Amino acid sequence: MSPFRVRKTSLPIKVITFESELEFNIEKTATGQNLFDLVCRTTGLRESWYFGLQYVDFNENVSWLKMEKKVKDQRIQLQTNGVYVFSFYAKYFPENVSEELIQEITQHLFFLQVKRSILSMDIYCRPEASVLLASYAVHVQYGPYDYETYKDGMLSGADLLPKNVISQYQMTPEMWEERIKTWYMDHEPMSRDEVEMEYLKIAQDLDMYGVNYFPITNKNKTELWLGVTAVGLNIYDYNNKLSPKTTFQWNEIRHVSFDDKKFIIRLVDVKSSSFIFYSHDLHINKMILDLCKGNHDLYMRRRKPDSMEIQQMKSQSKEEKHRRQIERKKFIREKKLREKSEQMRFDLEKRLEVLQDEMRMQGDALRRSEETKDLYFEKSRVNEEQMQLTECKANHFKTEMDRLRDRQLKIEHEKNELEKKIRDADYFVHRLTVEKVKREAEAEKLKKELICAKLAEREATARLLQFLNGSKTSADSMLTCSLSTSNNTQSIKSNSTASSETTEAVELTIDLLGESSTDDQINDEFEPKEFILTENEIEHISNELARIEYLKKTKQMQNQLQTLRSEIELLKIEENQSNLDVLSEAQIKAGETKYSTLKKLKSGSTKARVAFFEEL
């Protein structure tokens, strides 16, 4: 007989998931496993080992439904209407979401729970990472970015960022939306499950992701936090939930038990003493033990070959992803074609608008030309009359110009006659001047000859008187006076010194020697060897290529996050920062990450870590 048959003696059940509320009626004899299987079948979940049903007991403590016990025997606090209320949550977290989560419904449920934990600040997230995760959440809700459907302000009413992030910056909702939109626009077109996986890949790197915290004390009564994770147990300082003080992996733990409030963990290393801590009440120890067993079983299960069920699920998931990749490529190709056609249509519409504007302008110009045609005709008639009048004036002016031209010619002729007469007069004056000079020279010559003659006559008279007087016996020698006119001529001696300019011509000749070197190419001949890659090798190569691509994408994302962090740093309100914000800043300055811290803590021996815990 099925335990789920509805009877009057059935138990009313309400199961709250992140997307819906499920209502059932189960028999009073139904166990927790019966109810859990019913929920998994209803939601279509096959990876059920990650999840559990959570309830509030009589003491207001949150507990997980035990699978082996009956539902009605588990001290569940009833609602006023007598309904048993459960919450369907992820109880255990995978080490690597991309390798372990197979079903889309599993990814979706993890996405919804992690998103709620980040927004409620149960998982601390840095402001720049919060903006990035918010952009992926928008992508999940609205699909790939489309400039036609996206409207400014459509994200203002959505709950996308943690309240502590909004409160510690002087930024308006529009400023946050603009930064989320920038990341949203940069995302490649992806399906919903791919976007959720990207979200979880980023979220799993957060320090508080997948950690269940419980308050404990060591033997020195130092208050600490115990963090139960998928890989082991972490010990945190009471004021720092980000960086663990020490850690113990599940492969180092041999046995877990508790005695009242004392919790005992026996380690594999026989040289190490037991790892002992104390909790505040028995209920916490029960929850710790339950989570330790479940996480330890999953930890060991991951390191074993997959079962047939998981292999079948992975094969189906692989085929489904391959089919979706083909559909995605087809969608991207069709989207590009549609965008191209839309762009062509937009260009044609724009061109049509331009042509219509040109036609309208041409029509206006034609109308204006028709309106001015008559005006041009009237102007042409007036212009003709003016041309006739102008022609008459031109004829009058032409006659007057001909008369003036004749007069000008007559004046020019008279001017030429006068110039000729002036030249003739100048010529006569020149001749007269020359003749005058010549006659003056002759007159001068005659004057000199006359003077000489007078002197000769005077001398002859004197001689005659002397001769006549007889007082002189000797005759004076005849005086001969000759007047000669000499023309002085100046001779100019020009000494020319020939100077020759010497030009130095420098010819520069460059011989370009082209050296052509040919590399010897050696073709090694070899016989090709046939080899066949196995399916595992092909999958390994594909995983390596995907890992390289993911690392490249991660580096680019880190650079973008650093840029965003620098942009909003100036708008930070220091007094609104929480203790976790301060601790995160210190981590960044020290260059520490979640994985580097765990790696450093695991470097020491188990015995040394136990001793370190006891001395805290």
XYZ file of C-alpha atoms in Angstrom:
616
model
C 0.000 0.000 0.000
C 1.441 3.391 -1.018
C 2.180 5.763 1.881
C 1.015 8.733 -0.223
C -2.631 7.687 -0.531
C -4.824 10.535 0.629
C -6.873 9.618 3.707
C -8.540 11.388 6.489
C -5.629 10.402 8.692
C -3.093 12.013 6.300
C -0.702 14.800 7.214
C -1.048 18.131 5.347
C 2.369 19.180 4.048
C 3.574 22.443 2.533
C 7.034 22.529 0.950
C 8.399 25.967 0.075
C 10.951 26.173 -2.716
C 12.548 29.294 -4.156
C 10.013 29.425 -6.983
C 6.833 27.821 -5.716
C 4.955 26.237 -2.843
C 4.077 22.545 -3.042
C 1.238 21.053 -1.054
C 0.875 17.345 -0.305
C -1.080 15.001 1.885
C 0.884 12.033 3.163
C 0.058 9.205 5.476
C 1.042 9.456 9.094
C 3.356 6.469 8.668
C 5.368 8.215 5.895
C 9.045 8.724 6.668
C 11.196 11.684 5.860
C 12.620 9.776 2.889
C 9.109 9.205 1.505
C 8.336 12.919 1.648
C 11.728 13.898 0.213
C 11.358 11.474 -2.722
C 7.896 12.882 -3.412
C 9.292 16.420 -3.574
C 12.161 15.332 -5.853
C 9.781 13.536 -8.225
C 7.500 16.562 -8.322
C 10.329 18.964 -9.151
C 12.056 16.507 -11.522
C 15.240 16.519 -9.432
C 17.566 13.516 -9.727
C 20.681 14.914 -7.996
C 18.867 14.726 -4.695
C 21.947 14.056 -2.548
C 22.716 17.796 -2.340
C 19.330 18.785 -0.910
C 17.226 18.370 2.196
C 14.044 19.561 3.898
C 14.438 22.123 6.643
C 11.930 22.884 9.376
C 11.561 24.749 12.685
C 11.156 22.549 15.763
C 9.322 23.162 19.029
C 12.298 25.049 20.478
C 12.451 27.442 17.495
C 15.604 25.725 16.261
C 16.181 25.152 12.546
C 16.672 21.449 11.821
C 16.989 19.112 8.842
C 14.369 16.432 8.305
C 15.749 12.997 9.142
C 15.142 10.565 6.324
C 14.836 7.362 8.342
C 12.332 8.670 10.923
C 8.638 9.268 10.463
C 7.646 12.826 9.665
C 5.175 13.142 12.535
C 7.760 11.959 15.084
C 10.335 14.710 14.416
C 9.064 17.481 16.747
C 8.031 19.758 13.859
C 6.318 22.989 14.831
C 2.855 23.045 13.282
C 1.242 26.127 11.768
C -1.997 27.416 13.207
C -3.916 25.586 10.463
C -2.236 22.297 11.374
C 0.060 22.188 8.304
C 3.619 20.893 8.412
C 5.832 23.482 6.682
C 9.214 22.613 5.180
C 11.753 24.548 3.147
C 13.529 22.797 0.310
C 17.191 23.907 0.476
C 20.608 22.755 -0.670
C 22.127 21.032 2.337
C 25.518 20.193 0.815
C 27.560 22.087 -1.740
C 29.771 20.716 -4.543
C 33.488 21.381 -4.671
C 33.342 22.454 -8.325
C 29.946 23.412 -9.716
C 30.962 23.103 -13.380
C 32.164 19.510 -12.961
C 29.634 18.128 -10.471
C 26.264 19.739 -11.168
C 24.658 17.846 -14.026
C 20.966 18.658 -14.268
C 19.645 22.093 -15.183
C 17.129 21.974 -12.339
C 20.006 21.355 -9.914
C 21.935 24.340 -11.250
C 18.807 26.465 -11.105
C 18.048 25.592 -7.490
C 21.650 26.299 -6.453
C 21.537 29.583 -8.363
C 18.376 30.720 -6.581
C 19.703 29.762 -3.141
C 23.134 31.336 -3.609
C 21.567 34.488 -5.052
C 19.266 34.818 -2.030
C 22.176 34.198 0.362
C 24.218 36.953 -1.286
C 21.356 39.453 -1.279
C 20.538 38.650 2.368
C 24.274 39.046 3.194
C 24.580 35.472 4.497
C 27.399 35.216 1.926
C 29.671 38.239 1.838
C 30.335 39.600 -1.643
C 32.549 42.535 -2.590
C 30.762 45.492 -4.238
C 32.368 45.065 -7.666
C 31.602 41.323 -7.669
C 28.026 42.113 -6.586
C 27.569 44.261 -9.683
C 28.911 41.478 -11.904
C 26.654 38.859 -10.310
C 23.697 41.249 -10.600
C 24.315 41.521 -14.354
C 24.162 37.719 -14.644
C 20.957 37.679 -12.576
C 19.455 40.218 -15.000
C 20.588 38.017 -17.893
C 18.770 35.062 -16.314
C 15.595 37.093 -15.831
C 15.439 39.005 -19.130
C 17.603 36.950 -21.476
C 20.431 38.364 -23.641
C 20.650 42.148 -23.889
C 18.449 43.626 -26.593
C 18.671 47.351 -27.211
C 15.122 47.364 -28.583
C 13.454 45.839 -25.533
C 15.683 47.283 -22.813
C 14.310 50.455 -21.273
C 16.089 52.742 -18.849
C 14.797 52.239 -15.317
C 13.559 48.689 -15.858
C 16.045 47.424 -13.239
C 15.243 50.029 -10.606
C 12.546 47.920 -8.947
C 14.532 44.664 -8.960
C 16.384 43.385 -5.900
C 19.856 42.963 -7.395
C 22.429 44.225 -4.870
C 22.992 43.553 -1.142
C 21.804 46.369 1.089
C 25.230 46.833 2.665
C 26.736 47.452 -0.778
C 24.157 50.134 -1.597
C 24.519 51.851 1.792
C 28.297 52.270 1.692
C 28.444 54.286 -1.550
C 27.075 57.697 -2.482
C 25.438 56.369 -5.623
C 21.895 56.707 -6.908
C 19.878 53.710 -8.212
C 20.395 55.068 -11.723
C 24.187 54.974 -11.265
C 24.061 51.356 -10.050
C 21.761 50.432 -12.924
C 24.142 52.009 -15.435
C 27.058 49.901 -14.165
C 24.969 46.722 -14.113
C 23.793 47.514 -17.643
C 27.409 47.928 -18.815
C 28.243 44.375 -17.682
C 24.908 43.096 -18.987
C 25.680 44.448 -22.468
C 29.094 42.752 -22.501
C 27.705 39.247 -21.884
C 27.641 36.910 -24.836
C 24.257 35.437 -25.836
C 23.806 32.404 -23.559
C 20.995 30.130 -22.464
C 19.596 30.384 -18.943
C 21.481 27.354 -17.612
C 24.790 28.652 -19.035
C 24.282 32.039 -17.381
C 23.398 30.400 -14.064
C 26.533 28.273 -14.299
C 28.659 31.409 -14.887
C 26.997 32.955 -11.835
C 27.814 29.906 -9.698
C 31.422 29.771 -10.972
C 31.961 33.287 -9.670
C 29.997 32.728 -6.466
C 31.929 29.579 -5.499
C 35.104 31.688 -5.262
C 33.556 33.794 -2.493
C 35.008 33.114 0.950
C 31.703 32.314 2.663
C 30.235 30.215 -0.161
C 29.203 26.697 0.916
C 30.232 27.214 4.554
C 27.901 26.347 7.447
C 29.050 28.315 10.514
C 28.584 27.114 14.096
C 29.789 28.857 17.290
C 32.267 26.732 19.258
C 35.005 27.045 21.890
C 38.294 25.212 22.388
C 39.745 23.981 25.669
C 40.899 27.530 26.460
C 37.239 28.645 26.072
C 38.182 30.890 23.187
C 35.115 31.727 21.108
C 35.560 30.555 17.527
C 33.549 29.619 14.443
C 33.477 26.117 13.004
C 32.913 26.069 9.253
C 31.648 22.826 7.726
C 32.430 22.765 3.992
C 32.537 20.314 1.115
C 36.289 19.714 1.554
C 36.640 19.722 5.323
C 36.369 21.660 8.558
C 37.617 25.248 8.906
C 38.276 27.117 12.138
C 37.632 30.876 12.084
C 38.299 33.684 14.483
C 35.052 34.870 16.069
C 35.427 38.308 14.413
C 36.514 37.021 11.012
C 34.384 34.642 8.954
C 36.416 35.218 5.784
C 39.874 33.827 6.465
C 40.145 30.549 8.451
C 42.815 30.174 11.083
C 43.338 26.469 10.310
C 41.652 23.673 8.365
C 41.268 19.887 8.295
C 40.267 18.069 5.124
C 37.899 15.081 5.176
C 40.665 12.695 4.106
C 42.483 13.659 7.317
C 39.463 12.847 9.517
C 38.817 9.235 10.582
C 35.874 9.483 12.964
C 33.425 12.154 14.182
C 31.342 11.911 17.374
C 30.065 14.001 20.252
C 29.272 13.534 23.926
C 26.743 16.087 25.087
C 28.375 19.456 24.236
C 31.812 17.975 23.648
C 32.615 17.217 20.014
C 35.417 14.789 19.235
C 37.118 14.399 15.856
C 39.639 11.612 15.515
C 42.228 12.101 12.806
C 43.877 9.626 10.439
C 47.333 10.627 11.605
C 47.956 8.378 14.631
C 50.628 10.763 15.893
C 48.047 13.509 16.274
C 45.736 13.800 19.216
C 41.991 14.064 18.767
C 40.573 17.362 17.641
C 38.156 18.454 20.416
C 35.894 21.477 20.664
C 32.735 22.442 22.576
C 29.399 23.814 21.418
C 26.762 25.767 23.318
C 24.005 23.136 23.172
C 23.301 19.618 22.059
C 21.223 20.652 19.056
C 24.245 22.304 17.399
C 26.314 19.141 17.849
C 23.597 17.093 16.159
C 23.541 19.420 13.170
C 27.346 19.447 12.977
C 27.464 15.669 13.057
C 24.767 15.377 10.383
C 26.589 17.817 8.061
C 29.952 16.189 8.714
C 28.671 12.745 7.768
C 26.957 13.982 4.635
C 29.888 16.096 3.437
C 32.370 13.323 4.203
C 30.329 10.789 2.218
C 30.107 13.146 -0.773
C 33.827 13.948 -0.502
C 34.745 10.252 -0.709
C 32.116 9.632 -3.398
C 33.659 12.252 -5.676
C 36.971 10.425 -5.566
C 35.475 7.162 -6.716
C 34.357 6.150 -10.214
C 30.914 7.468 -11.109
C 27.981 5.147 -10.650
C 25.888 3.994 -13.615
C 23.175 6.488 -12.705
C 25.599 9.421 -12.677
C 27.264 8.228 -15.890
C 23.851 8.064 -17.534
C 22.947 11.530 -16.254
C 26.260 12.974 -17.479
C 25.807 11.339 -20.873
C 22.309 12.752 -21.196
C 23.516 16.156 -19.994
C 26.394 16.079 -22.483
C 24.043 15.248 -25.353
C 21.647 17.946 -24.220
C 24.456 20.519 -23.975
C 25.714 19.522 -27.420
C 22.224 19.934 -28.813
C 21.897 23.289 -27.115
C 25.254 24.424 -28.437
C 24.072 23.624 -31.942
C 20.847 25.497 -31.268
C 22.829 28.343 -29.749
C 25.090 28.600 -32.801
C 22.029 28.526 -34.989
C 20.400 31.176 -32.826
C 23.519 33.368 -32.931
C 23.741 32.965 -36.699
C 20.063 33.806 -37.115
C 20.432 36.704 -34.714
C 23.354 38.098 -36.698
C 21.349 37.745 -39.904
C 18.382 39.402 -38.236
C 20.587 42.203 -36.900
C 22.083 42.614 -40.354
C 18.645 42.732 -41.971
C 17.451 45.109 -39.250
C 20.460 47.315 -39.887
C 19.774 47.220 -43.630
C 16.127 48.059 -42.979
C 17.171 50.862 -40.666
C 19.589 52.204 -43.281
C 16.927 51.972 -45.991
C 14.384 53.722 -43.793
C 16.911 56.405 -43.025
C 17.699 56.731 -46.721
C 13.972 56.894 -47.491
C 13.557 59.674 -44.948
C 16.442 61.537 -46.540
C 14.923 61.099 -50.017
C 11.532 62.207 -48.734
C 13.115 65.269 -47.202
C 14.892 65.965 -50.473
C 11.620 65.517 -52.427
C 9.840 67.848 -50.043
C 12.608 70.386 -50.412
C 12.517 70.009 -54.207
C 8.725 70.473 -54.170
C 9.109 73.611 -52.089
C 11.797 74.838 -54.450
C 9.565 74.087 -57.470
C 6.667 75.967 -55.917
C 8.922 78.885 -55.131
C 10.244 78.810 -58.710
C 6.670 78.856 -60.074
C 5.880 81.774 -57.817
C 8.922 83.703 -59.001
C 8.452 82.863 -62.696
C 5.905 85.657 -63.250
C 8.121 88.007 -61.320
C 10.984 87.063 -63.608
C 8.781 87.708 -66.684
C 7.884 91.157 -65.357
C 11.491 91.836 -64.565
C 12.469 90.705 -68.070
C 9.976 93.182 -69.643
C 11.304 95.977 -67.486
C 14.809 94.870 -68.364
C 13.960 94.974 -72.095
C 12.698 98.536 -71.754
C 15.773 99.408 -69.791
C 17.878 97.702 -72.449
C 16.246 99.788 -75.197
C 16.816 102.956 -73.226
C 20.314 101.838 -72.485
C 20.852 101.097 -76.171
C 19.751 104.624 -77.113
C 22.078 106.036 -74.519
C 24.796 103.728 -75.781
C 24.331 105.030 -79.366
C 24.507 108.602 -78.101
C 27.559 107.737 -76.056
C 29.071 106.024 -79.121
C 28.566 109.124 -81.289
C 30.035 111.295 -78.594
C 32.937 108.872 -78.198
C 33.583 108.929 -81.969
C 33.653 112.743 -81.879
C 35.947 112.693 -78.904
C 38.093 110.039 -80.595
C 38.453 112.259 -83.744
C 39.289 115.202 -81.563
C 41.778 113.082 -79.714
C 43.355 112.012 -83.002
C 43.561 115.646 -84.119
C 45.154 116.587 -80.822
C 47.556 113.683 -81.164
C 48.463 114.876 -84.690
C 49.025 118.416 -83.502
C 51.044 117.037 -80.628
C 53.211 115.074 -83.031
C 53.710 118.203 -85.187
C 54.744 120.215 -82.178
C 57.098 117.465 -81.044
C 58.644 117.458 -84.531
C 59.086 121.208 -84.467
C 60.596 120.949 -80.998
C 63.025 118.308 -82.228
C 63.932 120.476 -85.191
C 64.417 123.465 -82.940
C 66.583 121.375 -80.640
C 68.597 120.283 -83.623
C 69.078 123.873 -84.805
C 69.998 124.943 -81.306
C 72.532 122.165 -81.138
C 74.019 123.173 -84.496
C 74.152 126.787 -83.441
C 75.790 125.813 -80.191
C 78.397 123.773 -81.988
C 78.954 126.596 -84.477
C 79.206 129.057 -81.634
C 81.831 126.916 -79.892
C 83.730 126.586 -83.144
C 83.630 130.319 -83.817
C 84.623 131.094 -80.254
C 87.620 128.795 -80.711
C 88.533 130.547 -83.961
C 88.084 133.939 -82.307
C 90.340 132.883 -79.482
C 92.891 131.702 -81.994
C 92.721 134.933 -83.893
C 93.025 136.866 -80.662
C 96.152 134.966 -79.756
C 97.552 135.480 -83.218
C 96.786 139.192 -82.935
C 98.576 139.403 -79.623
C 101.559 137.616 -81.098
C 101.495 139.977 -84.070
C 101.393 142.969 -81.770
C 104.306 141.619 -79.821
C 106.247 140.987 -83.024
C 105.434 144.454 -84.252
C 106.551 145.918 -80.944
C 109.761 143.942 -81.117
C 110.384 144.973 -84.695
C 109.881 148.578 -83.690
C 112.316 148.182 -80.879
C 114.899 146.667 -83.184
C 114.427 149.364 -85.679
C 114.980 152.000 -83.044
C 118.085 150.190 -81.803
C 119.401 149.912 -85.277
C 118.670 153.418 -85.955
C 120.296 154.562 -82.742
C 123.325 152.538 -83.466
C 123.940 151.927 -79.844
C 123.922 148.307 -80.266
C 126.285 146.395 -82.449
C 125.017 143.024 -82.053
C 121.695 142.093 -83.241
C 119.493 140.465 -80.921
C 118.293 137.196 -81.904
C 114.973 137.165 -83.420
C 112.213 136.551 -81.172
C 109.893 133.983 -82.502
C 106.652 133.771 -80.874
C 104.483 130.879 -81.769
C 101.110 130.411 -80.348
C 99.976 126.832 -80.367
C 96.634 125.486 -79.202
C 96.759 121.982 -77.793
C 93.746 119.855 -76.978
C 94.040 118.003 -73.694
C 92.771 114.453 -73.867
C 92.250 112.282 -70.877
C 93.227 108.701 -71.182
C 91.593 106.317 -68.791
C 93.459 103.255 -68.068
C 91.284 100.476 -66.793
C 92.940 97.590 -65.285
C 90.660 94.649 -65.281
C 91.449 91.851 -63.000
C 89.763 88.663 -64.016
C 88.571 86.763 -61.054
C 87.413 83.331 -61.638
C 85.028 81.654 -59.239
C 85.947 78.183 -58.377
C 83.057 75.900 -57.641
C 83.699 72.764 -55.830
C 81.438 70.016 -56.975
C 81.202 67.139 -54.615
C 79.755 64.055 -55.981
C 78.583 61.470 -53.521
C 78.141 58.055 -54.927
C 76.575 55.354 -52.800
C 76.682 51.874 -54.025
C 73.879 49.849 -52.575
C 74.867 46.313 -52.340
C 71.827 44.098 -52.066
C 72.613 40.990 -50.251
C 70.037 38.374 -50.880
C 70.347 35.471 -48.587
C 68.173 32.531 -49.095
C 67.506 30.243 -46.182
C 67.905 26.620 -46.866
C 64.647 24.885 -46.166
C 65.032 21.366 -45.073
C 62.025 19.213 -45.612
C 62.123 16.301 -43.259
C 60.373 13.394 -44.770
C 58.617 11.116 -42.386
C 56.059 8.469 -42.613
C 52.764 9.479 -40.978
C 51.747 7.264 -38.130
C 48.111 6.636 -37.597
C 46.838 7.097 -34.082
C 43.359 7.114 -32.669
C 42.335 9.273 -29.710
C 40.154 7.565 -27.183
C 36.974 9.196 -25.974
C 38.564 9.996 -22.619
C 41.540 11.659 -24.332
C 39.235 13.733 -26.520
C 37.254 14.760 -23.461
C 40.489 15.603 -21.600
C 41.686 17.781 -24.492
C 38.308 19.489 -24.652
C 38.414 20.130 -20.908
C 41.933 21.572 -21.166
C 40.900 23.907 -23.993
C 37.858 24.955 -21.996
C 40.050 25.530 -18.934
C 42.482 27.713 -20.915
C 39.605 29.712 -22.319
C 38.102 30.037 -18.842
C 41.412 31.271 -17.377
C 41.728 33.845 -20.147
C 38.165 34.977 -19.571
C 38.748 35.064 -15.809
C 41.823 37.294 -16.189
C 39.890 39.700 -18.379
C 37.049 39.700 -15.859
C 39.464 40.448 -12.996
C 40.788 43.466 -14.911
C 37.250 44.718 -15.455
C 36.414 44.196 -11.778
C 39.511 46.166 -10.781
C 38.461 48.982 -13.120
C 34.972 49.090 -11.605
C 36.450 49.003 -8.105
C 38.625 52.022 -8.938
C 35.635 53.909 -10.367
C 33.411 53.555 -7.300
C 36.229 53.892 -4.736
C 35.895 57.690 -4.698
C 32.190 57.430 -3.797
C 32.704 55.182 -0.770
C 31.362 56.179 2.639
C 33.997 54.940 5.065
C 31.831 55.042 8.195
C 29.242 52.732 6.580
C 31.717 49.922 6.055
C 31.112 46.704 7.972
C 33.711 44.516 9.651
C 33.638 42.128 6.678
C 34.338 45.037 4.301
C 37.412 45.987 6.304
C 38.623 42.365 6.398
C 38.067 42.020 2.655
C 40.098 45.182 1.999
C 42.941 43.727 4.060
C 42.752 40.503 2.037
C 43.025 42.419 -1.233
C 46.006 44.432 -0.035
C 47.724 41.226 1.115
C 46.995 39.562 -2.234
C 45.191 36.650 -0.579
C 42.298 34.627 -1.991
C 40.105 31.850 -0.684
C 42.218 29.158 -2.345
C 45.626 30.634 -1.515
C 44.657 30.846 2.166
C 43.496 27.208 2.275
C 46.614 26.061 0.437
C 48.833 27.858 2.949
C 46.930 26.394 5.903
C 47.202 22.826 4.555
C 50.974 23.067 4.208
C 51.589 22.288 7.897
C 51.283 18.843 9.500
C 48.030 17.664 11.063
C 49.620 17.507 14.501
C 50.854 21.091 14.222
C 47.395 22.313 13.177
C 45.720 20.549 16.107
C 48.240 22.129 18.493
C 47.647 25.527 16.879
C 43.872 25.151 17.385
C 44.262 24.217 21.035
C 46.451 27.250 21.688
C 43.975 29.725 20.187
